[in-house]
């Protein structure tokens, strides 16, 4: 008779991870619940929300009759996630701490603790995602040390594990898992991968997990919570005053406390102005924020908000590094998104020698921002992701360039370059 498989499940105090643990228990596994404390703070009422979440996670373990552990990764979170978050904002970028947290905390610190300290055969989370492995196959995976160097040896990854989208396409969370290592993915089970959110809630209601059903879904950046973002970020970053400038006529409209407080596509309130303005560009040299009036772009579709070209940093490929088609042809058609739940955009990837890629969208997309992750998909497979480090010109810039080219005398040589040079 086979020994009972030991699965350590990350519990957040929410309904998804609670039901994930319940389903693992039903499958006959030996289950241990772990609550990770990653941030140490009080909300505006002096309540530590992490303490309440921990209590809820502990109550889940009591109901399911499974062991409960609490671990603190406050130091690791600060060093690997929050410091990166601040550094990116200071550069005027728009980071995604959830993707970075999954990479460094949940699927590195937690993963190693579960295997090395608790003797887990596998780990599990409440993410809506699937892999190419059946649950039983997960337990037969051996530790494979990632080879050093730019690309893995292609012959060593023939049995690599793929990250697949969840059955519930609206709840699919592969976007947030796009930087997870192949090593961790091999030993991970996603019990909710084939379920809808409504069905998960139904399971919770029928199994005495009402306390997690009553909680509101957490949205936005976890460590900011309900607090004003500007007040929060200015506790950590020095104000860097700059100007709001109209992109249409270069008029100075007002001043701001720091360009890091704004991201492309965001509405900005300018003192003394009745209507809000859309942020369409940021000047990294002067620290100015370029805006367009919402009266001029009432449907948020001003051409200054749209681009069809970007370049990433080195891409983290999940299963095949890089995909065979991309290596063979140096180009590959696929889809990408840079925000969770946004519609997938058809694109063409062009591979550079340093592992970065140019991404050319088939149709221009709105509000691309530096620091976000471009996450790539082929069918239902999440291929991986790369941080956006460079943007092509906006449609507005291209239109102005074409107008100047038409107005310039023939042979004047003033025609602008339409795309940045790779």
PDB file of C-alpha atoms in Angstrom, residues 35 37 48-56 70:
ATOM      1  CA  UNK A  35      -0.554  31.018   6.293  1.00  0.00           C
ATOM      2  CA  UNK A  37       2.536  36.766   6.654  1.00  0.00           C
ATOM      3  CA  UNK A  48      -3.880  44.505  11.285  1.00  0.00           C
ATOM      4  CA  UNK A  49      -5.713  42.803   8.421  1.00  0.00           C
ATOM      5  CA  UNK A  50      -3.068  40.064   8.267  1.00  0.00           C
ATOM      6  CA  UNK A  51      -4.048  38.970  11.807  1.00  0.00           C
ATOM      7  CA  UNK A  52      -7.697  38.629  10.753  1.00  0.00           C
ATOM      8  CA  UNK A  53      -6.703  36.677   7.632  1.00  0.00           C
ATOM      9  CA  UNK A  54      -4.527  34.396   9.758  1.00  0.00           C
ATOM     10  CA  UNK A  55      -7.444  33.722  12.133  1.00  0.00           C
ATOM     11  CA  UNK A  56      -9.673  32.872   9.180  1.00  0.00           C
ATOM     12  CA  UNK A  70       2.137  30.225  10.164  1.00  0.00           C
TER      13      UNK A  70
END
